[in-house]
CSV table of C-alpha atoms in Angstrom, one decimal:
chain,number,residue,atom,x,y,z
A,201,MET,CA,0.0,0.0,-0.2
A,202,ARG,CA,2.9,2.4,0.7
A,203,ARG,CA,4.4,1.6,-2.5
A,204,ARG,CA,1.5,2.4,-4.4
A,205,LEU,CA,0.8,5.7,-2.4
A,206,LEU,CA,4.5,6.8,-3.3
A,207,ALA,CA,4.0,5.9,-6.9
A,208,LEU,CA,0.8,8.1,-7.2
A,209,VAL,CA,2.4,11.1,-5.3
A,210,LEU,CA,5.6,10.8,-7.8
A,211,ALA,CA,3.2,10.2,-10.8
A,212,LEU,CA,0.9,13.4,-9.8
A,213,SER,CA,3.8,15.9,-8.7
A,214,PRO,CA,4.7,17.1,-11.8
A,215,LEU,CA,0.8,18.1,-12.5
A,216,THR,CA,1.1,20.4,-9.1
A,217,ALA,CA,3.7,22.9,-10.6
A,218,CYS,CA,2.1,26.3,-11.6
A,219,GLY,CA,4.4,26.6,-14.5
A,220,ILE,CA,6.2,29.8,-13.4
A,221,ALA,CA,9.7,29.7,-13.6
A,222,ASP,CA,11.5,31.2,-10.9
A,223,THR,CA,13.1,34.5,-12.0
A,224,GLY,CA,15.3,35.3,-8.7
A,225,PRO,CA,15.3,38.8,-6.9
A,226,THR,CA,14.3,41.9,-9.0
A,227,ARG,CA,14.5,45.6,-8.2
A,228,ALA,CA,11.0,46.9,-6.6
A,229,GLY,CA,11.6,50.7,-7.0
A,230,ALA,CA,11.8,53.4,-4.5
A,231,PRO,CA,10.5,52.7,-1.1
A,232,ALA,CA,7.4,53.9,0.2
A,233,SER,CA,7.3,57.7,0.9
A,234,GLY,CA,5.4,59.7,3.3
A,235,LEU,CA,7.2,58.3,6.7
A,236,PRO,CA,10.1,60.1,7.5
A,237,LEU,CA,13.6,58.5,7.1
A,238,PRO,CA,16.6,58.8,9.3
A,239,GLY,CA,18.2,61.9,7.7
A,240,ARG,CA,15.5,63.1,5.6
A,241,HIS,CA,12.6,65.6,6.3
A,242,PRO,CA,9.3,64.1,7.1
A,243,ALA,CA,6.5,64.6,4.5
A,244,ALA,CA,5.1,68.1,3.8
A,245,VAL,CA,1.7,68.0,5.4
A,246,ILE,CA,-0.5,70.5,7.2
A,247,HIS,CA,-3.1,69.7,9.9
A,248,ILE,CA,-6.9,70.7,9.5
A,249,TYR,CA,-9.6,70.4,12.2
A,250,PHE,CA,-13.1,69.8,11.2
A,251,SER,CA,-16.0,68.8,13.8
A,252,SER,CA,-17.4,65.0,13.7
A,253,PRO,CA,-20.1,63.3,16.1
A,254,VAL,CA,-17.2,62.5,18.4
A,255,GLY,CA,-15.6,65.9,18.5
A,256,LEU,CA,-12.6,67.7,16.6
A,257,GLU,CA,-10.7,65.5,14.2
A,258,ARG,CA,-7.6,66.4,12.4
A,259,VAL,CA,-7.1,65.9,8.7
A,260,SER,CA,-3.7,65.9,6.9
A,261,ARG,CA,-3.6,67.7,3.6
A,262,PRO,CA,-0.2,67.7,1.4
A,263,TYR,CA,1.9,71.0,1.8
A,264,GLY,CA,5.0,72.2,0.9
A,265,GLY,CA,5.3,75.9,0.7
A,266,PRO,CA,6.7,78.4,3.3
A,267,ASP,CA,3.7,79.6,5.2
A,268,ALA,CA,2.2,76.8,6.7
A,269,PRO,CA,-0.1,78.7,9.3
A,270,GLN,CA,-1.6,80.9,6.6
A,271,ALA,CA,-1.9,77.7,4.2
A,272,ALA,CA,-4.1,76.2,7.2
A,273,MET,CA,-6.2,79.0,7.8
A,274,ASP,CA,-6.8,79.1,3.8
A,275,ARG,CA,-7.5,75.3,4.0
A,276,LEU,CA,-9.9,75.8,7.4
A,277,ALA,CA,-12.0,78.3,5.1
A,278,GLN,CA,-12.5,76.2,2.3
A,279,GLY,CA,-14.2,73.4,4.6
A,280,PRO,CA,-13.8,69.4,4.4
A,281,ASP,CA,-13.3,68.1,0.8
A,282,PRO,CA,-16.1,65.8,-0.5
A,283,ALA,CA,-14.1,62.6,0.8
A,284,GLU,CA,-14.4,64.3,4.5
A,285,ARG,CA,-18.0,65.3,4.0
A,286,THR,CA,-18.4,61.6,3.4
A,287,ARG,CA,-16.7,60.8,6.6
A,288,GLY,CA,-19.0,62.7,8.3
A,289,LEU,CA,-16.7,65.8,9.0
A,290,VAL,CA,-18.0,69.2,8.8
A,291,THR,CA,-17.0,73.0,9.6
A,292,PHE,CA,-18.8,75.3,11.9
A,293,ILE,CA,-17.1,78.1,10.0
A,294,PRO,CA,-19.7,80.3,8.2
A,295,SER,CA,-19.6,79.6,4.5
A,296,GLY,CA,-18.1,82.4,2.5
A,297,THR,CA,-16.1,84.1,5.2
A,298,PRO,CA,-12.7,84.9,4.1
A,299,ALA,CA,-10.0,83.3,6.3
A,300,PRO,CA,-8.3,84.6,9.0
A,301,THR,CA,-4.9,85.8,9.1
A,302,ALA,CA,-2.2,84.0,10.7
A,303,VAL,CA,1.4,85.2,11.5
A,304,THR,CA,4.1,83.8,13.7
A,305,ARG,CA,6.4,86.0,15.5
A,306,GLU,CA,8.0,83.6,18.1
A,307,ARG,CA,8.1,80.1,18.8
A,308,GLY,CA,5.2,78.6,20.5
A,309,THR,CA,2.7,81.6,19.7
A,310,VAL,CA,0.6,82.4,16.6
A,311,ASP,CA,-1.0,85.6,16.5
A,312,VAL,CA,-4.5,85.0,14.3
A,313,HIS,CA,-6.3,88.4,13.1
A,314,LEU,CA,-10.1,87.5,12.4
A,315,PRO,CA,-11.5,89.1,9.5
A,316,PRO,CA,-14.3,92.1,10.0
A,317,ALA,CA,-17.5,90.9,11.2
A,318,TRP,CA,-16.3,87.3,11.8
A,319,THR,CA,-19.1,85.6,13.9
A,320,ALA,CA,-18.3,82.0,14.9
A,321,ASN,CA,-19.7,79.5,17.8
A,322,ARG,CA,-17.4,77.8,20.2
A,323,THR,CA,-16.9,74.5,18.0
A,324,ALA,CA,-15.6,77.2,14.8
A,325,LEU,CA,-13.6,78.9,17.4
A,326,ARG,CA,-11.9,75.7,18.4
A,327,GLN,CA,-11.3,74.5,15.0
A,328,LEU,CA,-9.9,77.8,14.4
A,329,VAL,CA,-7.6,77.6,17.2
A,330,CYS,CA,-6.2,74.2,16.8
A,331,THR,CA,-5.6,74.2,13.2
A,332,ALA,CA,-3.5,77.5,13.5
A,333,ALA,CA,-1.9,76.0,16.6
A,334,ASP,CA,-1.1,72.7,14.9
A,335,ALA,CA,0.4,74.6,12.0
A,336,VAL,CA,3.2,76.0,14.2
A,337,ALA,CA,3.7,73.3,16.6
A,338,VAL,CA,7.2,71.8,16.6
A,339,VAL,CA,8.0,68.3,16.6
A,340,GLY,CA,7.8,67.0,20.0
A,341,THR,CA,5.1,69.4,21.3
A,342,GLY,CA,1.5,69.1,20.6
A,343,PRO,CA,-0.6,72.0,19.5
A,344,GLU,CA,-2.0,72.1,23.2
A,345,ASN,CA,1.3,73.6,24.0
A,346,VAL,CA,1.0,76.4,21.4
A,347,ARG,CA,-0.8,79.6,22.4
A,348,VAL,CA,-3.0,81.2,20.2
A,349,ARG,CA,-3.5,85.2,20.4
A,350,LEU,CA,-7.1,85.9,18.4
A,351,HIS,CA,-7.4,89.7,17.3
A,352,HIS,CA,-10.5,90.7,16.6
A,353,ALA,CA,-10.9,93.3,13.6
A,354,GLU,CA,-12.9,95.6,15.9
A,355,GLY,CA,-9.8,96.1,18.0
A,356,GLY,CA,-9.1,95.5,21.5
A,357,GLU,CA,-6.9,93.4,23.5
A,358,PRO,CA,-6.1,89.8,21.8
A,359,VAL,CA,-7.7,86.8,23.4
A,360,GLY,CA,-5.0,83.7,24.3
A,361,GLU,CA,-6.7,80.4,23.6
A,362,THR,CA,-5.0,77.1,23.4
A,363,CYS,CA,-6.2,74.0,21.5
A,364,ALA,CA,-8.1,71.9,23.9
A,365,ARG,CA,-9.5,69.0,21.9
């Protein structure tokens, strides 16, 4: 019985080959990008905060320009893209509102100048503050460690805020 089984296995073994010859190792191309590699800069992104049923959510947008705080303000004013809206993300910044102006003069602080007649609820203000803070946060510190000074167009003393997600 054993001999028959062995003969059957040997007879059928050529039928189990897939027909693809071994080619050996081949080049696969460049490594995946997006994660920082030793000695290289991390991928250039800015983070925008939108509202969701569970609170503020941070989304990443590609960006490689010199003025990240202002670019973040511009993208925040544009609102979530279609894919983000599909995920349930919304903005409480009034539609058609011009983007605030963000200026960084010292490390760990960003001044945000609100447009005239800018009115927004508390959630919109949190979106604005966290987006501005994240744009100037340095590696090793989070946006909660950045001080955001809000300057109203009507004047008065700036209001200091921090990002509390």
